[in-house]
PDB file of C-alpha atoms in Angstrom:
ATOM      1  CA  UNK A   1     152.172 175.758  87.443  1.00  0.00           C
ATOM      2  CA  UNK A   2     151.555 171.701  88.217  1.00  0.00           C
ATOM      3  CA  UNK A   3     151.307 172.735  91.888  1.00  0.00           C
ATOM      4  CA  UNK A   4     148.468 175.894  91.040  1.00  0.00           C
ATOM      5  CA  UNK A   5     146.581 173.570  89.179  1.00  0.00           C
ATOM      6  CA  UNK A   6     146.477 171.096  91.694  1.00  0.00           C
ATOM      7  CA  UNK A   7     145.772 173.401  94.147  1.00  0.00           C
ATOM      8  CA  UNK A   8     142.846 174.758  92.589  1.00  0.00           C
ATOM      9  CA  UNK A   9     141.035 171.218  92.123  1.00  0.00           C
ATOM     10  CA  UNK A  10     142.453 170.110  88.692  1.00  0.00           C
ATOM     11  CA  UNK A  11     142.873 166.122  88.570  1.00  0.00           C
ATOM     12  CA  UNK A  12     146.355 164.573  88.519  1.00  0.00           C
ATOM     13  CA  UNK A  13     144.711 161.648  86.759  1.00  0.00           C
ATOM     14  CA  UNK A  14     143.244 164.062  83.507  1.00  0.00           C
ATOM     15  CA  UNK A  15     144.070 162.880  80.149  1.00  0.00           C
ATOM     16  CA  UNK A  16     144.648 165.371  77.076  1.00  0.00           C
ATOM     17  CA  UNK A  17     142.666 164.495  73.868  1.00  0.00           C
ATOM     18  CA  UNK A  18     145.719 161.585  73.345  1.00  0.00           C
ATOM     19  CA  UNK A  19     145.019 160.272  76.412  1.00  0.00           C
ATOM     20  CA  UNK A  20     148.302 161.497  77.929  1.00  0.00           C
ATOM     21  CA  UNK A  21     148.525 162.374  81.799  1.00  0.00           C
ATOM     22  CA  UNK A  22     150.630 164.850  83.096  1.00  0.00           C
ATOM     23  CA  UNK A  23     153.083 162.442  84.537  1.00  0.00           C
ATOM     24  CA  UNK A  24     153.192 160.911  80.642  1.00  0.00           C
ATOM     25  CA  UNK A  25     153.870 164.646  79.655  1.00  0.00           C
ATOM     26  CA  UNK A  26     156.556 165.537  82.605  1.00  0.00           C
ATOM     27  CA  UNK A  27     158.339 162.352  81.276  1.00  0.00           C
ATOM     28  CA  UNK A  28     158.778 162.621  78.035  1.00  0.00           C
ATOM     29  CA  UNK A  29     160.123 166.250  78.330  1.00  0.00           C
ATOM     30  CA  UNK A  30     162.654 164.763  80.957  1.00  0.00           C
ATOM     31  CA  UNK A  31     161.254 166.900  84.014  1.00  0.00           C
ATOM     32  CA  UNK A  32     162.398 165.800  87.076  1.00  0.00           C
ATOM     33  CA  UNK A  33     161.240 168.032  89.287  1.00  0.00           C
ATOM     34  CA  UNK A  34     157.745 167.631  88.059  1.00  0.00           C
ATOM     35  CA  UNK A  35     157.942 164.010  87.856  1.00  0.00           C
ATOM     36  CA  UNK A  36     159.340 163.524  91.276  1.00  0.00           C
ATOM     37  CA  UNK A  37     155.973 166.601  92.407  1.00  0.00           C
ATOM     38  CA  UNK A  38     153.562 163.908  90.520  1.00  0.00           C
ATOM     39  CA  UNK A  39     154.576 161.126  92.129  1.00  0.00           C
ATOM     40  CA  UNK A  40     154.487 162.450  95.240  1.00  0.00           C
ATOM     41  CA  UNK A  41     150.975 164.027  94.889  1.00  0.00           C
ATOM     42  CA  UNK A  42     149.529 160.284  94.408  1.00  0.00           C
ATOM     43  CA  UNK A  43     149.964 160.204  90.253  1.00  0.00           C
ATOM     44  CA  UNK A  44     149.766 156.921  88.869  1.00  0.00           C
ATOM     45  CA  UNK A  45     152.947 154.909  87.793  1.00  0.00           C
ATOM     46  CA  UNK A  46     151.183 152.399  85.880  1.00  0.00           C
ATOM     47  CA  UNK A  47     148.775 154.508  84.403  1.00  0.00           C
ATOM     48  CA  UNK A  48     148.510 154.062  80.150  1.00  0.00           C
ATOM     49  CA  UNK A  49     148.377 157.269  77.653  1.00  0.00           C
ATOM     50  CA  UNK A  50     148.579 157.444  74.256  1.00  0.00           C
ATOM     51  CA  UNK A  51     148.883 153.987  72.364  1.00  0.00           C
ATOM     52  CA  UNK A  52     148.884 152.091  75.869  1.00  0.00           C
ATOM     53  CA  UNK A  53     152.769 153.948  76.445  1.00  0.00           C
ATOM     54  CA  UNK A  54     153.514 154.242  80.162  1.00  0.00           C
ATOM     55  CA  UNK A  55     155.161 157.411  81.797  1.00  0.00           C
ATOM     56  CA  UNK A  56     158.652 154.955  81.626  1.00  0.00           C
ATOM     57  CA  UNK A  57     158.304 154.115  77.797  1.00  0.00           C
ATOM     58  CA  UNK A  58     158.305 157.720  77.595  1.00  0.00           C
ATOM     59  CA  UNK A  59     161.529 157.785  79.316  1.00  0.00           C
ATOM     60  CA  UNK A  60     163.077 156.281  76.725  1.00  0.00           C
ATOM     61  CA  UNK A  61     161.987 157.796  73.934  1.00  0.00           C
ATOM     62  CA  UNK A  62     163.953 160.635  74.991  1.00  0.00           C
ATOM     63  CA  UNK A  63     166.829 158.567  76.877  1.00  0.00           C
ATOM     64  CA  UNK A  64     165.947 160.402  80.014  1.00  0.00           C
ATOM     65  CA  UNK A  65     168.174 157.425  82.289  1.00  0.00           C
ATOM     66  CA  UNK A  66     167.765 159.811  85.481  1.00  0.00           C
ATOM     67  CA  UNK A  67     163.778 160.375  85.120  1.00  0.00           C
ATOM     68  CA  UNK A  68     163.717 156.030  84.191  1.00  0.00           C
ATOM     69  CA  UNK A  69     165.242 155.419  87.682  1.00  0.00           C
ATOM     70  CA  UNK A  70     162.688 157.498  89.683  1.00  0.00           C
ATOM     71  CA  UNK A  71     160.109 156.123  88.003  1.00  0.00           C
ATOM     72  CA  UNK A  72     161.474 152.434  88.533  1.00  0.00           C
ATOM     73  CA  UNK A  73     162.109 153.613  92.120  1.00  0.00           C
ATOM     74  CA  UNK A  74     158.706 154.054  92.548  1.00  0.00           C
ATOM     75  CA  UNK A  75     157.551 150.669  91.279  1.00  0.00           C
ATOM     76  CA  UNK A  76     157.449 150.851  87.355  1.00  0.00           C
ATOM     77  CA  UNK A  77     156.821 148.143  85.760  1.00  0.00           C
ATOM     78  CA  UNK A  78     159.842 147.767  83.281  1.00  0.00           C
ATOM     79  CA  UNK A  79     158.264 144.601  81.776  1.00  0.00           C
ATOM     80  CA  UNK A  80     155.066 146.099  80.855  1.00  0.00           C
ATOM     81  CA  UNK A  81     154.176 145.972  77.249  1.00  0.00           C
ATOM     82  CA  UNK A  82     153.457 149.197  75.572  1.00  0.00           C
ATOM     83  CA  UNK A  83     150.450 149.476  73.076  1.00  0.00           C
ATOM     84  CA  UNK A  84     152.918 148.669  70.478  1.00  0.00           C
ATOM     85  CA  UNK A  85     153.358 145.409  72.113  1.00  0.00           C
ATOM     86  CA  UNK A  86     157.114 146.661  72.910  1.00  0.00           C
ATOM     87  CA  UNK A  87     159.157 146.462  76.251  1.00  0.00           C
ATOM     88  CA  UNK A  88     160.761 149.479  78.219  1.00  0.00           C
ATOM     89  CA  UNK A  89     164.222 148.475  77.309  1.00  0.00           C
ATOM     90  CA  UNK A  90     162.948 147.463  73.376  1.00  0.00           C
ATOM     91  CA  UNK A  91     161.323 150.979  73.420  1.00  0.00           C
ATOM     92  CA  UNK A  92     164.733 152.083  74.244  1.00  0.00           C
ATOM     93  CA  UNK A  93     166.578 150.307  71.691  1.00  0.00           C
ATOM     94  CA  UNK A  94     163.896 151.279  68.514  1.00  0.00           C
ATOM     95  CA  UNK A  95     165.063 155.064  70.034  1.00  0.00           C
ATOM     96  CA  UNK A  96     168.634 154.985  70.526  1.00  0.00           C
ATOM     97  CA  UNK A  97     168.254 155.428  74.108  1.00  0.00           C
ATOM     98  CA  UNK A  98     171.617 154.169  75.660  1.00  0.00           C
ATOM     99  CA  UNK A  99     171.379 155.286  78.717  1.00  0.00           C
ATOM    100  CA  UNK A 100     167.734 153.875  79.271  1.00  0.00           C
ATOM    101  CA  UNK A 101     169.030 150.442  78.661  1.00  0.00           C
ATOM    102  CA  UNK A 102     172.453 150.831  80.317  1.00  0.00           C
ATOM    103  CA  UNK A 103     170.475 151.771  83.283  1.00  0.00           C
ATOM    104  CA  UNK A 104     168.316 148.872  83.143  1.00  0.00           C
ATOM    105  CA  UNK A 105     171.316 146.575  83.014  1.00  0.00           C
ATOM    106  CA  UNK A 106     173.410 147.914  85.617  1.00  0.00           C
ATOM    107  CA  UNK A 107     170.460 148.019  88.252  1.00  0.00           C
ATOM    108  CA  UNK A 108     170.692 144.270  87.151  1.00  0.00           C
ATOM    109  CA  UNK A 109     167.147 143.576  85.708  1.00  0.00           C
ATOM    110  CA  UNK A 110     166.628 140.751  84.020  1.00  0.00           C
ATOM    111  CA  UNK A 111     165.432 142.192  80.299  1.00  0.00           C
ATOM    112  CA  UNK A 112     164.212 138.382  79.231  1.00  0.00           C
TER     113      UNK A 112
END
C-alpha cells in the first residue's frame, strides 16, 4: 500500500492530524519492511511527530531492537531529545524496552 501511495503522488513527508509521518507510524508498529521502503524512498530520519518523538523513540516504545538498528544505520540521532525532553535509550528505559537499550550498549554508544 506505502508503495501505491507513493506511486500515485502522495508525500513521504505528510503528517496525520498528530503530526506523525509514515516512517513515525512504520516504527512504532515494528515494520521493517516498510521502514527499510521509507528510508530508501528519501523519508526523513530526523524528522519530529507527535510531541517532538523521532521515528527511533518510537522504536522503543515498543522495544523494536531490530527496527532501532536500521534506523541508527541510517544516521539516527540516538542523542536527540524527544519533546518530553527524554533520550532514545531513557525512552527505552520509562518503557521497559530491553532490547532497545541492550542494543545501544553493545553497538558501544556512549549513553552519557
Amino acid at each position: 500500500i506505502v508503495k501505491i501511495l507513493l506511486d500515485r503522488g502522495a508525500s513521504i513527508h505528510h503528517c496525520d492530524e498528530q503530526g506523525s509521518a509514515a516512517l513515525h507510524q512504520a516504527a512504532w508498529f515494528g515494520r521493517l519492511d516498510i521502514v527499510n521502503y521509507l528510508l530508501d524512498a528519501g523519508a526523513s530520519i530526523h524528522q519530529c511527530g507527535y510531541k517532538g518523538s523521532t521515528a527511533l523513540d518510537l522504536t522503543a516504545t515498543g522495544n523494536f531492537g531490530y527496527v532501532a538498528q536500521v534506523l541508527l544505520d541510517y544516521g539516527a540521532d540516538f542523542r536527540q531529545v524527544n519533546g518530553d525532553g527524554l533520550r532514545v535509550v531513557e525512552t527505552a528505559a520509562r518503557y521497559g524496552s530491553k532490547t532497545v537499550i541492550q542494543m545501544l550498549v553493545a553497538l558501544g554508544r556512549n549513553l552519557d
